mmCIF file of C-alpha atoms in Angstrom:
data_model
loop_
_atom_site.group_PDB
_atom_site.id
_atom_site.type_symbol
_atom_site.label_atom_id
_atom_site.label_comp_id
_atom_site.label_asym_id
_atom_site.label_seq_id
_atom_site.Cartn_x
_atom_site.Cartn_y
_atom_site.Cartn_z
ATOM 1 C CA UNK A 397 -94.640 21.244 -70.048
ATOM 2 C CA UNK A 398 -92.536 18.262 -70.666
ATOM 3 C CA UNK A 399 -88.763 18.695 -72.488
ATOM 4 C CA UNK A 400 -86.898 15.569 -73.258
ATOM 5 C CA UNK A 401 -83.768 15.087 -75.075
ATOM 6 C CA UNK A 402 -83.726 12.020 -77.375
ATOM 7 C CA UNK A 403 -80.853 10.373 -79.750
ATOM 8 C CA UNK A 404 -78.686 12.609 -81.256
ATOM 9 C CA UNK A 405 -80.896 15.413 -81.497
ATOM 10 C CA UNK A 406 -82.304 17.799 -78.822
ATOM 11 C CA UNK A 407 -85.914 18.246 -78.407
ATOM 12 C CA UNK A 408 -87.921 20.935 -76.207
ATOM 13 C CA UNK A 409 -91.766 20.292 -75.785
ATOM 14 C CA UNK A 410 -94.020 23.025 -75.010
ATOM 15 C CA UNK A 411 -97.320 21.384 -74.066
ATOM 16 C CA UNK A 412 -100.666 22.132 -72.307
ATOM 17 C CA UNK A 413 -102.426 19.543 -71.114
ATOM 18 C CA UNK A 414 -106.643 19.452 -71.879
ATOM 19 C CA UNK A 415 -106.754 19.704 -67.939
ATOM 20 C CA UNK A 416 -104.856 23.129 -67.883
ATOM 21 C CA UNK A 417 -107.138 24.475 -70.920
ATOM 22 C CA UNK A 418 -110.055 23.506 -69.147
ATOM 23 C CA UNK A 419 -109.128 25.328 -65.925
ATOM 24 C CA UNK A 420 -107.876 28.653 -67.919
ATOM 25 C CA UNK A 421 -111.100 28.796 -69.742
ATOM 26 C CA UNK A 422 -113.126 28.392 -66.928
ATOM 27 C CA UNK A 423 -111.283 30.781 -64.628
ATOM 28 C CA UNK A 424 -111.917 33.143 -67.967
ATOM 29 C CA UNK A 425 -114.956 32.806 -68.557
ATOM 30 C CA UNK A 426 -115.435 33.608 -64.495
ATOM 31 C CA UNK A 427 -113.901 37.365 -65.341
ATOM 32 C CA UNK A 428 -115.484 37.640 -68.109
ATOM 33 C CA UNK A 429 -119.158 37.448 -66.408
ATOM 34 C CA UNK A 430 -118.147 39.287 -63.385
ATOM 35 C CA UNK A 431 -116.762 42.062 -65.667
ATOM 36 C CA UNK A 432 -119.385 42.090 -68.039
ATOM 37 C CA UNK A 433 -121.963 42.539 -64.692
ATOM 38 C CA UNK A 434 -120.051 45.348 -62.827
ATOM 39 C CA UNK A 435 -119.827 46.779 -66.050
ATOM 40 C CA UNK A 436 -123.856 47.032 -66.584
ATOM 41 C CA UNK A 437 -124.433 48.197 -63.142
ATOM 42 C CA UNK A 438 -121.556 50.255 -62.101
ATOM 43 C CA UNK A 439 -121.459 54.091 -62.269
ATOM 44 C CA UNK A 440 -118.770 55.235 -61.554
ATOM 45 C CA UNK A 441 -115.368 56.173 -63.508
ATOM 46 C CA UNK A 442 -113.003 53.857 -61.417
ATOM 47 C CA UNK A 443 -115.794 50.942 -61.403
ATOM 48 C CA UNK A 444 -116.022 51.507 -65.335
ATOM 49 C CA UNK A 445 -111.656 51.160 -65.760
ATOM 50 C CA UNK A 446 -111.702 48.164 -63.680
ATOM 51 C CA UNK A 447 -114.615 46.405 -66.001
ATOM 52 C CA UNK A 448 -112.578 47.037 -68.802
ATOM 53 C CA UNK A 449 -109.428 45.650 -67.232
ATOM 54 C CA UNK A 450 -111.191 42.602 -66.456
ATOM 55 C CA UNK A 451 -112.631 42.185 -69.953
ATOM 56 C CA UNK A 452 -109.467 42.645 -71.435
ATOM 57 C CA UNK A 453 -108.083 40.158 -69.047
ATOM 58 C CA UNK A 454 -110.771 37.717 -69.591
ATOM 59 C CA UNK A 455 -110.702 37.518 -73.228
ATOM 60 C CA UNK A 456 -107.021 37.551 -73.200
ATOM 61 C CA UNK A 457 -107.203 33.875 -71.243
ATOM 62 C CA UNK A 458 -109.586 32.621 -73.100
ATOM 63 C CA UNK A 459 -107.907 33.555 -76.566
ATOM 64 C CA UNK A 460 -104.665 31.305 -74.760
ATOM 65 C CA UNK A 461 -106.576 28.900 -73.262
ATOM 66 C CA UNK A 462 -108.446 27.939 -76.544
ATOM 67 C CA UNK A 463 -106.048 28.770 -79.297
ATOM 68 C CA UNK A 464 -102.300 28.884 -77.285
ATOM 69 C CA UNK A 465 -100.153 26.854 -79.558
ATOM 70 C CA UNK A 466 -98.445 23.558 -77.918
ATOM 71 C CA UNK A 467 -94.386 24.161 -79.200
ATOM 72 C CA UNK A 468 -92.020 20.647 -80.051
ATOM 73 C CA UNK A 469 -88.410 22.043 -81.422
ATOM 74 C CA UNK A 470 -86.292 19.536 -82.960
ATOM 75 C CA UNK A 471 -82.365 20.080 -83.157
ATOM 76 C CA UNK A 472 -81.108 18.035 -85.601
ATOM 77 C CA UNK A 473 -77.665 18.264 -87.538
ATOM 78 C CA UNK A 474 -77.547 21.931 -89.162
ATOM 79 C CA UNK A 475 -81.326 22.175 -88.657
ATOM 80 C CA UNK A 476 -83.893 23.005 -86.476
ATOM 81 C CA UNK A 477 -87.478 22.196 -86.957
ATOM 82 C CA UNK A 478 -90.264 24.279 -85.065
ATOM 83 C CA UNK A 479 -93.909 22.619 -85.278
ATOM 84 C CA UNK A 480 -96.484 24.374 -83.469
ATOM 85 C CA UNK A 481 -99.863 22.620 -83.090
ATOM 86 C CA UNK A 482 -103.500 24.214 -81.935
ATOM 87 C CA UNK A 483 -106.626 23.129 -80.832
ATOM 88 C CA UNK A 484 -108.162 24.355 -83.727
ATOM 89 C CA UNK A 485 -105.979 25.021 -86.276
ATOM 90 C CA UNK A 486 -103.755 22.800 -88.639
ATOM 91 C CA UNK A 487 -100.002 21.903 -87.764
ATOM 92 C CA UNK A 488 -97.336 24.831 -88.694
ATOM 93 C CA UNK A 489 -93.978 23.151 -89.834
ATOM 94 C CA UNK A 490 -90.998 25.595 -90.182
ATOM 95 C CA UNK A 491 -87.681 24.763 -91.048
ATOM 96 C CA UNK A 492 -84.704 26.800 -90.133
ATOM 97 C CA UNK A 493 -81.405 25.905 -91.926
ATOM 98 C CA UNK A 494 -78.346 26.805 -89.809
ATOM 99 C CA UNK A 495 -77.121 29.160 -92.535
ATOM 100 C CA UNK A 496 -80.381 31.569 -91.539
ATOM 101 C CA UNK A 497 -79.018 31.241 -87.934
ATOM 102 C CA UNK A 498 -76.515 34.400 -87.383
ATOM 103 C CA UNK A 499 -76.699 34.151 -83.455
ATOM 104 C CA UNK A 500 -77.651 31.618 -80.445
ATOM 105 C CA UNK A 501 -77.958 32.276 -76.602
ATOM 106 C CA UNK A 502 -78.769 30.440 -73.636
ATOM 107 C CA UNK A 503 -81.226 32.713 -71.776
ATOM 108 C CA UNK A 504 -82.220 32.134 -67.972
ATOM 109 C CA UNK A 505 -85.582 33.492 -66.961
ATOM 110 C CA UNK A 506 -85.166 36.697 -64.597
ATOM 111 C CA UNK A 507 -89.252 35.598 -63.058
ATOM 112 C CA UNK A 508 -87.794 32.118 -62.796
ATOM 113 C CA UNK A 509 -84.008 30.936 -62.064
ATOM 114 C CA UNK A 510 -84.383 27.326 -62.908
ATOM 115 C CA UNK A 511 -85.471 28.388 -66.551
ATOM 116 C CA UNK A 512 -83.513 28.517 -69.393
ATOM 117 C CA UNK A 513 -84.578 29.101 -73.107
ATOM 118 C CA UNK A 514 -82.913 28.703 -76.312
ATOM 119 C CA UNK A 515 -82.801 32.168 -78.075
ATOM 120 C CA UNK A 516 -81.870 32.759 -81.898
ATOM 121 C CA UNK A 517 -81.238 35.793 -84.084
ATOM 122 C CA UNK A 518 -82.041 35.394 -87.524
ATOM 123 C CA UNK A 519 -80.139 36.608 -90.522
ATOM 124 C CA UNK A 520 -83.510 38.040 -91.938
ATOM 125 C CA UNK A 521 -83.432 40.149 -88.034
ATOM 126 C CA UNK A 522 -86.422 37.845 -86.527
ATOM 127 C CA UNK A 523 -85.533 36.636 -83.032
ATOM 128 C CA UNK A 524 -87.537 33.376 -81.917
ATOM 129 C CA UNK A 525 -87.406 31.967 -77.767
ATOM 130 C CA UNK A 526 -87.273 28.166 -77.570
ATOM 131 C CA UNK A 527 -89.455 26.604 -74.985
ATOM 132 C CA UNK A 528 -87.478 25.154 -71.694
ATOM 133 C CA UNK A 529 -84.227 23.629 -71.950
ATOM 134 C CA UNK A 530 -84.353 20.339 -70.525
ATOM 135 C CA UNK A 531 -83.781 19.262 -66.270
ATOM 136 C CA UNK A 532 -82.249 22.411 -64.904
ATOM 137 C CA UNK A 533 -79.398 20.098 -63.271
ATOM 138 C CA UNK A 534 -77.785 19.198 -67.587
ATOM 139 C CA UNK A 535 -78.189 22.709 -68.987
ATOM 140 C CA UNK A 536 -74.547 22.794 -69.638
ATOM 141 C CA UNK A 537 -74.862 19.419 -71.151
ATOM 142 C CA UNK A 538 -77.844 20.576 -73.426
ATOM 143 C CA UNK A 539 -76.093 23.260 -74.150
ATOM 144 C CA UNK A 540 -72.997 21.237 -75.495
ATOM 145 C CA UNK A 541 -75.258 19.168 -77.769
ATOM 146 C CA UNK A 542 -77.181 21.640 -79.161
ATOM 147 C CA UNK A 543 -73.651 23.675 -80.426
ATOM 148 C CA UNK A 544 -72.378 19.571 -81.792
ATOM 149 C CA UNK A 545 -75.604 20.009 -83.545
ATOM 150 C CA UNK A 546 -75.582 23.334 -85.038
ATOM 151 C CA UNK A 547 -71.747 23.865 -85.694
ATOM 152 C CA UNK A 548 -71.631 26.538 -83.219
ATOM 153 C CA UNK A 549 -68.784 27.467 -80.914
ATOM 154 C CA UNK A 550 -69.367 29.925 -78.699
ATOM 155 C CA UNK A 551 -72.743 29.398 -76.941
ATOM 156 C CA UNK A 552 -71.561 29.952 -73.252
ATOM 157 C CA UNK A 553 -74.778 29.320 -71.085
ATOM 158 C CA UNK A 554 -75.291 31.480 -68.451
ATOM 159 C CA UNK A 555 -74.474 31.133 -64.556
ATOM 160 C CA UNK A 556 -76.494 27.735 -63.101
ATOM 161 C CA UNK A 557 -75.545 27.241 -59.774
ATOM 162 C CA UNK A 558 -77.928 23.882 -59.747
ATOM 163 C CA UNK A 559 -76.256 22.340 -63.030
ATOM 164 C CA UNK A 560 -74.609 19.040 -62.131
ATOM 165 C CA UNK A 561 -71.248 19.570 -63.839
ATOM 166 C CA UNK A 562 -70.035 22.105 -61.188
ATOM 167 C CA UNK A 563 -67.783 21.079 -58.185
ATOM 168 C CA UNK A 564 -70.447 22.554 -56.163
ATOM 169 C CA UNK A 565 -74.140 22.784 -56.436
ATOM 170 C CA UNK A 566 -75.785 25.848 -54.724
ATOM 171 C CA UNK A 567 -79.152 26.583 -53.518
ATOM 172 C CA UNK A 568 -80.114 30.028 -52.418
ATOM 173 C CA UNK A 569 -77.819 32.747 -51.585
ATOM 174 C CA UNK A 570 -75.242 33.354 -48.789
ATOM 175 C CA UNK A 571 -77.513 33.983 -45.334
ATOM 176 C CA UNK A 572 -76.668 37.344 -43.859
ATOM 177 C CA UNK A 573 -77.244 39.034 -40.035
ATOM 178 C CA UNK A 574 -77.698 42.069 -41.813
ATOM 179 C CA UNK A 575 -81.348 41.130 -43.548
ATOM 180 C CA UNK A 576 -82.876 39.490 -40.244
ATOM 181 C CA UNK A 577 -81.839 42.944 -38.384
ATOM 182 C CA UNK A 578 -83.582 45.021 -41.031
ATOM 183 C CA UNK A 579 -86.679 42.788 -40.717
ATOM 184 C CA UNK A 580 -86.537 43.326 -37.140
ATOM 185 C CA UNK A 581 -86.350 46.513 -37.517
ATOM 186 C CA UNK A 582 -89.706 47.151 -39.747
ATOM 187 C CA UNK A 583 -91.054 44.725 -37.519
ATOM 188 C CA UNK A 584 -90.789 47.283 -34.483
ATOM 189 C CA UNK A 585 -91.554 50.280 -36.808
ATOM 190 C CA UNK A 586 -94.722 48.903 -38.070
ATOM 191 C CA UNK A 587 -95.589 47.724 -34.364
ATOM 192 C CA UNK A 588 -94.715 51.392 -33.539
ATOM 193 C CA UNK A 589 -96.857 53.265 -35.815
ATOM 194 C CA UNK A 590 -99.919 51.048 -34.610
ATOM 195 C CA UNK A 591 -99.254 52.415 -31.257
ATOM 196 C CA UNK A 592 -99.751 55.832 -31.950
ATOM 197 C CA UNK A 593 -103.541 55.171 -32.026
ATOM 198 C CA UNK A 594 -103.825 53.276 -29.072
ATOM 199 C CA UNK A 595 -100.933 55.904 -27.027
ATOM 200 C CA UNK A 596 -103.329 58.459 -27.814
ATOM 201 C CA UNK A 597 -107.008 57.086 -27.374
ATOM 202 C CA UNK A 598 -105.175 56.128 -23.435
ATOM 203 C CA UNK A 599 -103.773 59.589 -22.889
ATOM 204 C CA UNK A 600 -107.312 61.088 -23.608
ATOM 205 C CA UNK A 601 -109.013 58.040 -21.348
ATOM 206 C CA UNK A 602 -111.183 56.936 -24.344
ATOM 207 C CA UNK A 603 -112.131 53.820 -24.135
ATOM 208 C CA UNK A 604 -111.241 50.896 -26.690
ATOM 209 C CA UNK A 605 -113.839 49.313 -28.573
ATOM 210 C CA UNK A 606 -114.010 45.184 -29.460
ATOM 211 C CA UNK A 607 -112.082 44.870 -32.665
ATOM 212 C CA UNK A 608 -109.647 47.641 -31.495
ATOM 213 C CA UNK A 609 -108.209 45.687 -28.947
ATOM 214 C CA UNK A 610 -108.734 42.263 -31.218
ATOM 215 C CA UNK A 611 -106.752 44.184 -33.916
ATOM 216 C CA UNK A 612 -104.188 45.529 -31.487
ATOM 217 C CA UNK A 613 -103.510 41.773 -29.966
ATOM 218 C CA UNK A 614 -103.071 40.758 -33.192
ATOM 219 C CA UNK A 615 -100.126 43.589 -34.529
ATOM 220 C CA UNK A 616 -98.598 42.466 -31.301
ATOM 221 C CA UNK A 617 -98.284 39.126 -31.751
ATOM 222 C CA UNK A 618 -97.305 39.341 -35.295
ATOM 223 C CA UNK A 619 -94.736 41.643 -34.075
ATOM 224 C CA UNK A 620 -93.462 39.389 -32.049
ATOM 225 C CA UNK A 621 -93.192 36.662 -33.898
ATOM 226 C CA UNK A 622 -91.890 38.369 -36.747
ATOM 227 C CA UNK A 623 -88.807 39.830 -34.555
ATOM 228 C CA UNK A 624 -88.799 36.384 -32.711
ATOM 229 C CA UNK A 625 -87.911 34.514 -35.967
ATOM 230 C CA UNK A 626 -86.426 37.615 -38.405
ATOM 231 C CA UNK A 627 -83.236 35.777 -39.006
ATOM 232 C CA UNK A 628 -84.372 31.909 -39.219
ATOM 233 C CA UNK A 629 -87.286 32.807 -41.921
ATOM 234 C CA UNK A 630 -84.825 33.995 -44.525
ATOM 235 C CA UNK A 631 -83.713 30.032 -44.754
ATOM 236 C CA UNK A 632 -80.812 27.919 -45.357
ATOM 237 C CA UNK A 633 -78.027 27.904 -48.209
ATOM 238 C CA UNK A 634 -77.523 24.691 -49.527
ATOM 239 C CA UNK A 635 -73.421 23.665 -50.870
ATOM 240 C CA UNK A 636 -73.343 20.211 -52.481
ATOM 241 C CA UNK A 637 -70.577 18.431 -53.036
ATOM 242 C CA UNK A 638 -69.419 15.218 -53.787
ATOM 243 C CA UNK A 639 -70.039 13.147 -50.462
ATOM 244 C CA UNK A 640 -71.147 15.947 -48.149
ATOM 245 C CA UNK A 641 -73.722 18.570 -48.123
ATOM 246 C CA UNK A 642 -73.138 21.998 -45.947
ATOM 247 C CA UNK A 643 -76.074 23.612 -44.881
ATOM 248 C CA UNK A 644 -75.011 27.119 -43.671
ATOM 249 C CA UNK A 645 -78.405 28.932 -41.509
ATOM 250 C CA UNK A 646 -78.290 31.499 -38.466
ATOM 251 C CA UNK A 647 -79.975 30.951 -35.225
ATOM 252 C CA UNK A 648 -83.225 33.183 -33.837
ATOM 253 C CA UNK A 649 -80.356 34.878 -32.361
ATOM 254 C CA UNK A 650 -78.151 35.812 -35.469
ATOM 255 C CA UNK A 651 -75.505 33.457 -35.012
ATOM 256 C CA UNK A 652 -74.260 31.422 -37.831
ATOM 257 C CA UNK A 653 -74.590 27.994 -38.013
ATOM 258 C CA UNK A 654 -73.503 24.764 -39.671
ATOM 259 C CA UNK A 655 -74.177 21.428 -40.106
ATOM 260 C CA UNK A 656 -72.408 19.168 -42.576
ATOM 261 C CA UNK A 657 -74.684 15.732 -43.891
ATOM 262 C CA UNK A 658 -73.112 12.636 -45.328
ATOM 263 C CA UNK A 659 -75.371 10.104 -46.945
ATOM 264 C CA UNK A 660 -74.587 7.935 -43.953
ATOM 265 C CA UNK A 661 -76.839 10.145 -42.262
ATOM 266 C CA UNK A 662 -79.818 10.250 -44.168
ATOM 267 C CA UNK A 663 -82.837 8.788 -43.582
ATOM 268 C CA UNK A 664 -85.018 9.812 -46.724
ATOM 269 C CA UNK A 665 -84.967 12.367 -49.100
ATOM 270 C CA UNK A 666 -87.729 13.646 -51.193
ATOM 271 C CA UNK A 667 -90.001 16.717 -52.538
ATOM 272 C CA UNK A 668 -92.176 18.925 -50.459
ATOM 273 C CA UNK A 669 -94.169 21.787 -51.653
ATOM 274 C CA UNK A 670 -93.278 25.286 -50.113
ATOM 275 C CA UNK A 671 -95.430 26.511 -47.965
ATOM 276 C CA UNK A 672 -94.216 29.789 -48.729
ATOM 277 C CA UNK A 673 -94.922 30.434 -52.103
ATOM 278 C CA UNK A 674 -98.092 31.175 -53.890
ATOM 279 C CA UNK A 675 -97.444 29.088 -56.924
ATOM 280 C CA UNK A 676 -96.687 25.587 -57.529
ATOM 281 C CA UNK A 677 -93.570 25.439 -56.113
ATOM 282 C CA UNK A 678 -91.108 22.651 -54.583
ATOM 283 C CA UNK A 679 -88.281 22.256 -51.798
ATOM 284 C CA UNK A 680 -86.102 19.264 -51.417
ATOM 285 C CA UNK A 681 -86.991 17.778 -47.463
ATOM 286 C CA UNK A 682 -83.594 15.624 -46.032
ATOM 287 C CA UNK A 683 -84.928 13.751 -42.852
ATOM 288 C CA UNK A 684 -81.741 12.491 -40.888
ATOM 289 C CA UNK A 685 -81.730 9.396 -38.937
ATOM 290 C CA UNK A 686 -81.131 11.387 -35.918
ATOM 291 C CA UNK A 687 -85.127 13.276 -36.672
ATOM 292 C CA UNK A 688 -83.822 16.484 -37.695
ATOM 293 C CA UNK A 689 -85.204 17.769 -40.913
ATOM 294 C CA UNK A 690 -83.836 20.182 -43.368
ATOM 295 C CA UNK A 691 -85.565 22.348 -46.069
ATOM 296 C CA UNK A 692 -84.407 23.498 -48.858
ATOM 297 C CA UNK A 693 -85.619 27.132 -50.045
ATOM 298 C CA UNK A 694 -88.081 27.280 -53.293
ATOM 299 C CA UNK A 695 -86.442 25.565 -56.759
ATOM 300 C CA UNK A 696 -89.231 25.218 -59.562
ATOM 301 C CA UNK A 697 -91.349 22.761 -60.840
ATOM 302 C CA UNK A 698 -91.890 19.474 -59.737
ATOM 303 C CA UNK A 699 -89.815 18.301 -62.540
ATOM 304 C CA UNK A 700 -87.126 20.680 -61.941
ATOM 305 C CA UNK A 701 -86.739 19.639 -58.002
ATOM 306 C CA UNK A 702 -87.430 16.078 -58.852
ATOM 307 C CA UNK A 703 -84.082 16.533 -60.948
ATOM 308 C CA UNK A 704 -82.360 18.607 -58.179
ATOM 309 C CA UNK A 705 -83.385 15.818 -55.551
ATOM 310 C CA UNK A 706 -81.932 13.076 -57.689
ATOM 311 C CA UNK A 707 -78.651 14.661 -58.166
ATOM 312 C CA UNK A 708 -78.531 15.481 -54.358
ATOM 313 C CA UNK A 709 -78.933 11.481 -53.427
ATOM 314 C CA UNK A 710 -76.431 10.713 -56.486
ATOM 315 C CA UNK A 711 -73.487 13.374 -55.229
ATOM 316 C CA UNK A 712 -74.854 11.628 -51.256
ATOM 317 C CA UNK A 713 -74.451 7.968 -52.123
ATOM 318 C CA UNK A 714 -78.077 8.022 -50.878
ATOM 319 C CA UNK A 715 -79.838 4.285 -51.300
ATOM 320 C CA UNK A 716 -82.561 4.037 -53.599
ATOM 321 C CA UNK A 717 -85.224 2.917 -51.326
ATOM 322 C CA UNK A 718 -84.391 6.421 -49.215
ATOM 323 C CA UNK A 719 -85.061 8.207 -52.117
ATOM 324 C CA UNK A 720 -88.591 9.071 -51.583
ATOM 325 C CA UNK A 721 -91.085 9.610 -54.938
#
């Protein structure tokens, strides 16, 4: 998905790239011909349900993945021009006059924090969803143009704590004691309730087989490690300001901590992807001259923390050549 912002007008791309169809179709077709398989040799009633689930699924991807329509919205002067274009279909060109427009919001995307979508209310009641405003760090900027553009006054975008016109930009959320003691806390109760098996196979002197004890060496150790580091896994909080960033973060022990970075200090600065999430997601990586590295906790896209990263080294005074690609 690519949004750019061009001229005087404002325009947000919605595309899928031939690569993306390809995968989506394949992983499809995949579901379809496992589901269609369990479905001719499975019996019984939960089997049958999760055949049909599959199916559904299946043909639900490949519907997207061969006919999902690639979105380019143009904002122009009292205007707005929606073309939607499919693989194998001919363009759709609507135009909406901003006399049909009785409403426009700035929407951010509960699922995902660093999105936000234009949404309009019709006069004639239909409600259409933009696709992605432009680099999460200008959404106040976008924002601006797009009411210049439509002759509208009160669109007040929602909270962004990463847009570039605030005195400080934020990432994450305040780090509290308080969550790494209730981690510790399942921790031990989880580490407890495996006991009970093991307590009461000893008491009665039976004896432990192979992957009892691998299994109960393994509980331990996660248990320990997840106690161990209950208050350092929850992250860092990020304040940027101009000339100084504040990273606030607690120690294994609880105790608050923090350290205060000047560009002066900085060594490079680029992307990393988080380990920690599933989907493609990025952290901004500061490596000081001194070796100690700081992570950021999960943004968005690459494009998104590509725009975060470059706003960071701007508000630093970071060189160019630090600034790692």
């Amino acid at each position: 998905m690519t949004d750019v912002t061009t001229g005087s007008e404002v325009r947000l791309r919605k595309n899928t790239s031939s690569e993306g169809r390809l995968v989506g179709a394949g992983l499809a077709t995949f579901v379809l011909f496992i589901s269609v398989c369990n479905f001719a040799t499975w019996n019984g009633y939960a089997e049958i349900v999760a055949a049909l689930v599959g199916l559904v699924i299946g043909v639900a991807t490949l519907y997207e993945a061969a006919f999902g329509a690639d979105e380019l919205w143009t904002i122009a002067l009292d205007m707005i021009v929606v073309e939607k274009t499919r693989p194998f279909g001919q363009p759709n060109t609507r135009f909406i006059r901003r006399e049909e427009i009785s409403g426009i919001r700035i929407n951010r995307d509960k699922a995902d924090p660093t999105c936000f979508r234009l949404a309009l209310q019709l006069t004639s009641g239909e409600r259409l969803i933009s696709p992605q405003l432009p680099e999460v760090t200008h959404v106040r900027e976008t924002t601006a143009r797009i009411a210049e553009q439509l002759s509208f006054v009160d669109i007040d975008p929602p909270v962004n704590p990463l847009d570039a016109t605030n005195l400080e930009m934020r990432i994450g959320e305040p780090v509290r004691k308080a969550a790494g003691t209730e981690r510790r806390i399942v921790a031990l109760i989880i580490a407890g309730l495996c006991a009970i098996r093991y307590a009461y196979r000893f008491w009665n002197g039976a004896p432990l087989t192979t992957a009892e004890i691998i299994f109960g060496v393994a509980v331990a150790v996660i248990a320990l490690l997840s106690f161990r580091y209950a208050h350092t896994s929850a992250g860092a909080f990020w304040i940027i300001r101009h000339g100084e960033l504040r990273v606030e973060r607690l120690t294994r022990d609880g105790k608050p901590i923090v350290d205060t970075i000047i560009g002066s200090d900085v060594a490079t600065i680029g992307l990393e992807r988080d380990s920690r999430a599933e989907e493609e997601r990025y952290v901004v990586r500061i490596d000081l001259l001194s070796g100690q590295k700081f992570l950021s906790r999960g943004i968005g896209t690459k494009v998104e923390t590509q725009a975060v990263n470059d706003e960071i080294a701007r508000r630093l005074g970071i060189a160019i050549e630090r600034v790692r690609r």
